[in-house]
PDB file of C-alpha atoms in Angstrom:
ATOM      1  CA  MET A   1     123.917 115.856 186.807  1.00  0.00           C
ATOM      2  CA  ASN A   2     124.833 113.382 189.686  1.00  0.00           C
ATOM      3  CA  GLY A   3     124.033 113.602 193.191  1.00  0.00           C
ATOM      4  CA  SER A   4     127.063 115.198 194.117  1.00  0.00           C
ATOM      5  CA  ALA A   5     126.839 117.825 191.557  1.00  0.00           C
ATOM      6  CA  VAL A   6     123.286 118.458 192.483  1.00  0.00           C
ATOM      7  CA  SER A   7     123.989 118.744 196.265  1.00  0.00           C
ATOM      8  CA  ARG A   8     127.198 121.162 195.232  1.00  0.00           C
ATOM      9  CA  ALA A   9     124.858 123.274 193.528  1.00  0.00           C
ATOM     10  CA  ALA A  10     121.966 123.234 196.170  1.00  0.00           C
ATOM     11  CA  ARG A  11     124.611 124.456 198.582  1.00  0.00           C
ATOM     12  CA  THR A  12     126.031 126.999 196.353  1.00  0.00           C
ATOM     13  CA  GLU A  13     122.349 128.269 196.000  1.00  0.00           C
ATOM     14  CA  GLU A  14     122.140 128.405 199.939  1.00  0.00           C
ATOM     15  CA  VAL A  15     125.082 130.507 200.086  1.00  0.00           C
ATOM     16  CA  ARG A  16     124.189 132.915 197.493  1.00  0.00           C
ATOM     17  CA  VAL A  17     121.008 133.800 199.189  1.00  0.00           C
ATOM     18  CA  ALA A  18     122.440 133.869 202.615  1.00  0.00           C
ATOM     19  CA  LEU A  19     124.959 136.528 201.029  1.00  0.00           C
ATOM     20  CA  TYR A  20     122.472 138.573 199.773  1.00  0.00           C
ATOM     21  CA  ALA A  21     120.244 138.200 202.846  1.00  0.00           C
ATOM     22  CA  HIS A  22     123.650 139.434 204.848  1.00  0.00           C
ATOM     23  CA  PHE A  23     124.625 142.263 202.766  1.00  0.00           C
ATOM     24  CA  ALA A  24     121.111 143.528 202.335  1.00  0.00           C
ATOM     25  CA  ARG A  25     120.668 143.560 206.392  1.00  0.00           C
ATOM     26  CA  THR A  26     124.109 144.772 207.250  1.00  0.00           C
ATOM     27  CA  GLY A  27     125.753 146.589 204.646  1.00  0.00           C
ATOM     28  CA  ALA A  28     128.763 144.547 204.762  1.00  0.00           C
ATOM     29  CA  ALA A  29     130.103 141.455 203.310  1.00  0.00           C
ATOM     30  CA  PRO A  30     129.868 138.061 204.976  1.00  0.00           C
ATOM     31  CA  THR A  31     132.834 136.046 205.924  1.00  0.00           C
ATOM     32  CA  PRO A  32     132.790 132.058 204.891  1.00  0.00           C
ATOM     33  CA  GLN A  33     132.294 131.519 208.566  1.00  0.00           C
ATOM     34  CA  ASP A  34     128.975 133.776 208.330  1.00  0.00           C
ATOM     35  CA  LEU A  35     127.873 132.193 205.183  1.00  0.00           C
ATOM     36  CA  ALA A  36     128.279 128.678 207.037  1.00  0.00           C
ATOM     37  CA  GLY A  37     126.094 129.434 209.836  1.00  0.00           C
ATOM     38  CA  ALA A  38     123.365 131.213 207.771  1.00  0.00           C
ATOM     39  CA  ALA A  39     123.542 128.554 204.849  1.00  0.00           C
ATOM     40  CA  GLY A  40     123.983 125.411 206.947  1.00  0.00           C
ATOM     41  CA  VAL A  41     127.215 124.142 205.239  1.00  0.00           C
ATOM     42  CA  THR A  42     130.833 124.078 206.191  1.00  0.00           C
ATOM     43  CA  PRO A  43     133.218 127.031 205.975  1.00  0.00           C
ATOM     44  CA  GLY A  44     135.280 124.923 203.441  1.00  0.00           C
ATOM     45  CA  GLU A  45     132.022 124.388 201.674  1.00  0.00           C
ATOM     46  CA  ALA A  46     131.209 128.070 201.823  1.00  0.00           C
ATOM     47  CA  ARG A  47     134.355 129.285 200.252  1.00  0.00           C
ATOM     48  CA  ARG A  48     134.089 126.457 197.493  1.00  0.00           C
ATOM     49  CA  ALA A  49     130.555 128.242 197.179  1.00  0.00           C
ATOM     50  CA  LEU A  50     131.738 131.584 196.820  1.00  0.00           C
ATOM     51  CA  GLU A  51     134.493 130.298 194.128  1.00  0.00           C
ATOM     52  CA  ASP A  52     131.531 128.862 192.142  1.00  0.00           C
ATOM     53  CA  LEU A  53     129.406 132.148 192.193  1.00  0.00           C
ATOM     54  CA  HIS A  54     132.623 133.954 191.184  1.00  0.00           C
ATOM     55  CA  ALA A  55     132.948 131.676 187.997  1.00  0.00           C
ATOM     56  CA  HIS A  56     129.557 132.403 187.389  1.00  0.00           C
ATOM     57  CA  ARG A  57     129.680 136.148 187.680  1.00  0.00           C
ATOM     58  CA  ASP A  58     127.370 136.072 190.607  1.00  0.00           C
ATOM     59  CA  VAL A  59     129.956 137.567 192.776  1.00  0.00           C
ATOM     60  CA  VAL A  60     133.483 139.122 192.500  1.00  0.00           C
ATOM     61  CA  LEU A  61     135.823 138.130 194.597  1.00  0.00           C
ATOM     62  CA  ASP A  62     139.260 139.766 195.774  1.00  0.00           C
ATOM     63  CA  PRO A  63     141.921 138.210 193.684  1.00  0.00           C
ATOM     64  CA  GLU A  64     144.453 137.754 196.280  1.00  0.00           C
ATOM     65  CA  ASP A  65     141.949 136.919 198.895  1.00  0.00           C
ATOM     66  CA  HIS A  66     138.854 134.715 197.981  1.00  0.00           C
ATOM     67  CA  ASP A  67     137.240 134.831 201.340  1.00  0.00           C
ATOM     68  CA  ARG A  68     136.446 138.648 200.513  1.00  0.00           C
ATOM     69  CA  VAL A  69     133.553 139.474 198.555  1.00  0.00           C
ATOM     70  CA  VAL A  70     134.225 142.786 196.385  1.00  0.00           C
ATOM     71  CA  MET A  71     131.006 143.093 194.591  1.00  0.00           C
ATOM     72  CA  ALA A  72     127.660 141.164 194.840  1.00  0.00           C
ATOM     73  CA  HIS A  73     125.736 143.253 192.398  1.00  0.00           C
ATOM     74  CA  PRO A  74     124.053 145.818 193.450  1.00  0.00           C
ATOM     75  CA  PHE A  75     126.076 145.773 196.476  1.00  0.00           C
ATOM     76  CA  ALA A  76     129.772 146.372 197.236  1.00  0.00           C
ATOM     77  CA  THR A  77     132.190 146.480 199.692  1.00  0.00           C
ATOM     78  CA  VAL A  78     134.673 149.062 198.240  1.00  0.00           C
ATOM     79  CA  PRO A  79     133.901 152.577 197.676  1.00  0.00           C
ATOM     80  CA  LEU A  80     133.083 153.356 193.833  1.00  0.00           C
ATOM     81  CA  GLY A  81     131.734 156.845 194.138  1.00  0.00           C
ATOM     82  CA  PHE A  82     128.072 156.327 195.848  1.00  0.00           C
ATOM     83  CA  SER A  83     126.717 155.861 199.255  1.00  0.00           C
ATOM     84  CA  VAL A  84     123.210 154.354 199.798  1.00  0.00           C
ATOM     85  CA  MET A  85     121.720 155.289 203.172  1.00  0.00           C
ATOM     86  CA  GLY A  86     118.596 153.556 204.360  1.00  0.00           C
ATOM     87  CA  ARG A  87     116.964 154.184 207.498  1.00  0.00           C
ATOM     88  CA  ASP A  88     119.151 152.034 209.860  1.00  0.00           C
ATOM     89  CA  THR A  89     122.198 150.784 207.153  1.00  0.00           C
ATOM     90  CA  LEU A  90     124.577 152.328 205.010  1.00  0.00           C
ATOM     91  CA  TRP A  91     125.487 150.303 201.683  1.00  0.00           C
ATOM     92  CA  TRP A  92     128.159 151.181 199.430  1.00  0.00           C
ATOM     93  CA  GLY A  93     126.937 151.683 196.143  1.00  0.00           C
ATOM     94  CA  GLY A  94     128.849 150.152 193.493  1.00  0.00           C
ATOM     95  CA  CYS A  95     128.154 152.397 190.734  1.00  0.00           C
ATOM     96  CA  ALA A  96     124.888 154.704 189.464  1.00  0.00           C
ATOM     97  CA  TRP A  97     123.269 151.865 188.023  1.00  0.00           C
ATOM     98  CA  ASP A  98     123.531 149.656 191.090  1.00  0.00           C
ATOM     99  CA  SER A  99     123.044 152.817 193.639  1.00  0.00           C
ATOM    100  CA  PHE A 100     119.547 153.018 192.009  1.00  0.00           C
ATOM    101  CA  ALA A 101     118.755 149.495 191.980  1.00  0.00           C
ATOM    102  CA  LEU A 102     119.259 148.937 195.607  1.00  0.00           C
ATOM    103  CA  PRO A 103     115.839 150.329 196.679  1.00  0.00           C
ATOM    104  CA  HIS A 104     114.246 148.019 194.329  1.00  0.00           C
ATOM    105  CA  LEU A 105     115.702 145.020 196.434  1.00  0.00           C
ATOM    106  CA  LEU A 106     115.305 146.455 199.904  1.00  0.00           C
ATOM    107  CA  THR A 107     111.856 145.853 200.430  1.00  0.00           C
ATOM    108  CA  GLY A 108     111.950 146.850 203.833  1.00  0.00           C
ATOM    109  CA  GLU A 109     113.121 150.393 202.522  1.00  0.00           C
ATOM    110  CA  PRO A 110     110.460 152.581 201.384  1.00  0.00           C
ATOM    111  CA  ASP A 111     113.222 154.643 199.778  1.00  0.00           C
ATOM    112  CA  VAL A 112     117.132 155.424 200.145  1.00  0.00           C
ATOM    113  CA  LEU A 113     119.332 158.250 200.137  1.00  0.00           C
ATOM    114  CA  VAL A 114     121.950 158.023 196.927  1.00  0.00           C
ATOM    115  CA  ALA A 115     124.734 160.383 197.498  1.00  0.00           C
ATOM    116  CA  THR A 116     127.940 161.259 195.252  1.00  0.00           C
ATOM    117  CA  ARG A 117     130.226 163.792 193.743  1.00  0.00           C
ATOM    118  CA  CYS A 118     130.205 165.072 190.270  1.00  0.00           C
ATOM    119  CA  PRO A 119     133.358 163.732 188.777  1.00  0.00           C
ATOM    120  CA  ALA A 120     134.113 166.661 186.651  1.00  0.00           C
ATOM    121  CA  CYS A 121     133.727 169.764 189.262  1.00  0.00           C
ATOM    122  CA  ASP A 122     133.281 167.722 192.850  1.00  0.00           C
ATOM    123  CA  THR A 123     129.765 169.248 193.343  1.00  0.00           C
ATOM    124  CA  PRO A 124     127.683 167.159 195.783  1.00  0.00           C
ATOM    125  CA  HIS A 125     124.184 165.512 194.785  1.00  0.00           C
ATOM    126  CA  ALA A 126     122.098 163.498 196.529  1.00  0.00           C
ATOM    127  CA  TRP A 127     118.311 162.204 195.521  1.00  0.00           C
ATOM    128  CA  VAL A 128     115.896 159.984 197.507  1.00  0.00           C
ATOM    129  CA  VAL A 129     115.242 157.216 195.250  1.00  0.00           C
ATOM    130  CA  GLY A 130     112.263 154.967 195.800  1.00  0.00           C
ATOM    131  CA  ARG A 131     110.109 152.283 193.844  1.00  0.00           C
ATOM    132  CA  GLN A 132     107.478 154.473 192.612  1.00  0.00           C
ATOM    133  CA  ALA A 133     108.908 157.161 190.252  1.00  0.00           C
ATOM    134  CA  PRO A 134     112.404 158.275 189.652  1.00  0.00           C
ATOM    135  CA  PRO A 135     113.960 161.264 191.369  1.00  0.00           C
ATOM    136  CA  GLU A 136     113.681 164.720 190.155  1.00  0.00           C
ATOM    137  CA  GLY A 137     116.913 166.490 189.006  1.00  0.00           C
ATOM    138  CA  VAL A 138     118.865 167.770 185.704  1.00  0.00           C
ATOM    139  CA  GLN A 139     121.894 165.467 186.271  1.00  0.00           C
ATOM    140  CA  VAL A 140     122.691 162.777 183.881  1.00  0.00           C
ATOM    141  CA  ALA A 141     124.744 159.485 184.193  1.00  0.00           C
ATOM    142  CA  HIS A 142     127.707 158.633 181.784  1.00  0.00           C
ATOM    143  CA  PHE A 143     128.518 154.739 181.445  1.00  0.00           C
ATOM    144  CA  LEU A 144     132.194 154.470 180.217  1.00  0.00           C
ATOM    145  CA  THR A 145     132.138 150.914 179.164  1.00  0.00           C
ATOM    146  CA  PRO A 146     129.647 149.055 176.456  1.00  0.00           C
ATOM    147  CA  ALA A 147     127.525 146.470 177.772  1.00  0.00           C
ATOM    148  CA  ALA A 148     129.290 143.665 176.382  1.00  0.00           C
ATOM    149  CA  HIS A 149     132.544 144.315 178.085  1.00  0.00           C
ATOM    150  CA  ILE A 150     131.454 145.185 181.278  1.00  0.00           C
ATOM    151  CA  TRP A 151     133.019 141.532 182.708  1.00  0.00           C
ATOM    152  CA  ASP A 152     136.346 142.411 180.935  1.00  0.00           C
ATOM    153  CA  ASP A 153     137.235 144.435 184.093  1.00  0.00           C
ATOM    154  CA  VAL A 154     134.057 144.638 185.968  1.00  0.00           C
ATOM    155  CA  VAL A 155     135.078 146.773 188.941  1.00  0.00           C
ATOM    156  CA  HIS A 156     136.654 149.459 186.540  1.00  0.00           C
ATOM    157  CA  SER A 157     133.392 149.306 184.609  1.00  0.00           C
ATOM    158  CA  CYS A 158     131.440 149.929 187.626  1.00  0.00           C
ATOM    159  CA  ALA A 159     133.543 152.606 188.813  1.00  0.00           C
ATOM    160  CA  HIS A 160     132.997 154.745 185.731  1.00  0.00           C
ATOM    161  CA  GLN A 161     129.490 154.373 185.728  1.00  0.00           C
ATOM    162  CA  ARG A 162     128.985 158.042 187.443  1.00  0.00           C
ATOM    163  CA  LEU A 163     126.488 160.875 187.976  1.00  0.00           C
ATOM    164  CA  PHE A 164     127.424 164.161 186.444  1.00  0.00           C
ATOM    165  CA  CYS A 165     125.684 167.819 186.788  1.00  0.00           C
ATOM    166  CA  SER A 166     125.041 167.918 183.242  1.00  0.00           C
ATOM    167  CA  PRO A 167     126.080 167.081 179.754  1.00  0.00           C
ATOM    168  CA  ASP A 168     128.910 169.899 179.957  1.00  0.00           C
ATOM    169  CA  CYS A 169     130.375 168.350 183.308  1.00  0.00           C
ATOM    170  CA  VAL A 170     130.472 165.090 181.290  1.00  0.00           C
ATOM    171  CA  ASP A 171     132.117 166.796 178.089  1.00  0.00           C
ATOM    172  CA  SER A 172     134.646 168.627 180.695  1.00  0.00           C
ATOM    173  CA  TRP A 173     135.805 165.189 182.442  1.00  0.00           C
ATOM    174  CA  LEU A 174     136.223 163.257 179.061  1.00  0.00           C
ATOM    175  CA  GLU A 175     138.214 166.314 178.049  1.00  0.00           C
ATOM    176  CA  ALA A 176     140.233 166.182 181.008  1.00  0.00           C
ATOM    177  CA  THR A 177     140.632 162.310 181.272  1.00  0.00           C
ATOM    178  CA  GLY A 178     141.213 161.695 177.531  1.00  0.00           C
ATOM    179  CA  ARG A 179     138.826 159.115 177.831  1.00  0.00           C
ATOM    180  CA  PRO A 180     136.249 158.015 175.002  1.00  0.00           C
ATOM    181  CA  ARG A 181     132.550 159.027 175.261  1.00  0.00           C
ATOM    182  CA  GLY A 182     130.273 156.165 176.443  1.00  0.00           C
ATOM    183  CA  TYR A 183     126.444 156.534 177.153  1.00  0.00           C
ATOM    184  CA  VAL A 184     124.779 159.413 178.523  1.00  0.00           C
ATOM    185  CA  MET A 185     121.408 159.238 180.185  1.00  0.00           C
ATOM    186  CA  ASP A 186     119.241 161.114 182.186  1.00  0.00           C
ATOM    187  CA  LEU A 187     117.815 160.081 185.737  1.00  0.00           C
ATOM    188  CA  PRO A 188     114.413 158.737 184.333  1.00  0.00           C
ATOM    189  CA  THR A 189     116.250 156.488 182.128  1.00  0.00           C
ATOM    190  CA  LEU A 190     118.675 155.419 184.695  1.00  0.00           C
ATOM    191  CA  TRP A 191     116.007 154.529 187.317  1.00  0.00           C
ATOM    192  CA  ARG A 192     114.200 152.455 184.562  1.00  0.00           C
ATOM    193  CA  LEU A 193     117.380 150.606 183.771  1.00  0.00           C
ATOM    194  CA  ALA A 194     117.894 150.006 187.456  1.00  0.00           C
ATOM    195  CA  ARG A 195     114.006 149.495 188.582  1.00  0.00           C
ATOM    196  CA  GLY A 196     113.933 145.970 187.222  1.00  0.00           C
ATOM    197  CA  TRP A 197     117.360 144.635 186.227  1.00  0.00           C
ATOM    198  CA  TYR A 198     118.197 142.488 189.574  1.00  0.00           C
ATOM    199  CA  ALA A 199     114.730 141.636 189.643  1.00  0.00           C
ATOM    200  CA  GLY A 200     114.458 138.268 191.843  1.00  0.00           C
ATOM    201  CA  ARG A 201     118.094 138.300 192.718  1.00  0.00           C
ATOM    202  CA  MET A 202     117.438 137.928 196.440  1.00  0.00           C
ATOM    203  CA  GLU A 203     115.171 134.932 196.036  1.00  0.00           C
ATOM    204  CA  ARG A 204     116.406 131.311 195.343  1.00  0.00           C
ATOM    205  CA  GLY A 205     116.303 130.402 191.895  1.00  0.00           C
ATOM    206  CA  TYR A 206     117.381 133.415 190.398  1.00  0.00           C
ATOM    207  CA  VAL A 207     118.960 133.243 186.789  1.00  0.00           C
ATOM    208  CA  ARG A 208     121.040 136.210 185.408  1.00  0.00           C
ATOM    209  CA  ARG A 209     119.774 137.372 181.986  1.00  0.00           C
ATOM    210  CA  ASP A 210     121.292 135.919 178.591  1.00  0.00           C
ATOM    211  CA  PRO A 211     122.604 138.705 176.322  1.00  0.00           C
ATOM    212  CA  VAL A 212     119.296 138.227 174.058  1.00  0.00           C
ATOM    213  CA  SER A 213     116.853 139.071 177.142  1.00  0.00           C
ATOM    214  CA  ALA A 214     119.342 141.767 178.519  1.00  0.00           C
ATOM    215  CA  ALA A 215     119.358 143.169 175.106  1.00  0.00           C
ATOM    216  CA  ALA A 216     115.554 143.127 175.322  1.00  0.00           C
ATOM    217  CA  TYR A 217     115.693 144.892 178.901  1.00  0.00           C
ATOM    218  CA  PHE A 218     117.634 147.666 177.702  1.00  0.00           C
ATOM    219  CA  ALA A 219     115.474 148.293 174.664  1.00  0.00           C
ATOM    220  CA  GLU A 220     112.445 148.061 177.084  1.00  0.00           C
ATOM    221  CA  VAL A 221     113.535 150.663 179.047  1.00  0.00           C
ATOM    222  CA  GLY A 222     114.454 153.187 176.485  1.00  0.00           C
ATOM    223  CA  LEU A 223     118.411 152.560 176.063  1.00  0.00           C
ATOM    224  CA  HIS A 224     119.568 152.191 172.260  1.00  0.00           C
ATOM    225  CA  GLY A 225     122.384 151.924 170.161  1.00  0.00           C
ATOM    226  CA  PRO A 226     125.448 149.612 169.614  1.00  0.00           C
ATOM    227  CA  PHE A 227     126.898 150.668 173.361  1.00  0.00           C
ATOM    228  CA  TRP A 228     123.754 148.514 174.407  1.00  0.00           C
ATOM    229  CA  GLY A 229     124.088 145.796 171.595  1.00  0.00           C
ATOM    230  CA  LEU A 230     121.225 147.265 169.930  1.00  0.00           C
ATOM    231  CA  PRO A 231     120.319 149.417 166.691  1.00  0.00           C
ATOM    232  CA  ASP A 232     120.962 153.028 166.709  1.00  0.00           C
TER     233      ASP A 232
END
């Protein structure tokens, strides 16, 4: 790798870290101008870094406006069914997985309040989610899109990782929408899935899991079956 490529990679990493720090602090996406000031780069370099991060699936950019970050998992800028409230900051939770993951990255928050509505019957639900143990509750999560296809349309996939009152509500929603059954898990399994999935993402040098290490992680937290690329 030549010096120019190294320099571009270094700038991109500085922008990535600045972007996540801004999301954590404010609950909102930074602009290229915000990132330029925080990362010590020009606005043009910040834009190129965002495009590089999008290409490597570290962020999701608005297809019509590459200055706008739609998602930087587990942060989101669009409502996808969840809100996550800390002591002083409100975040959009991109999905059930990401909403439960946020307290594990937000080290300044002892816990957060995750709120949503059941997609089947509109019943409101809220849990205090922390880092020590899963929240209590009989609700279940339903994930529609298999893990191997999440990035085929990542916003659609995240919008359909939802929490329901019960398996009966999942069945009612599937019947009403005509969608195929995905994967259903209880709250402790969801919490374990979220707990370590993004470990290190706020720090320099973070590397996304490859398919092999991802599958090993899924098995470790208690998931199973082809939906997760695992044996039944």
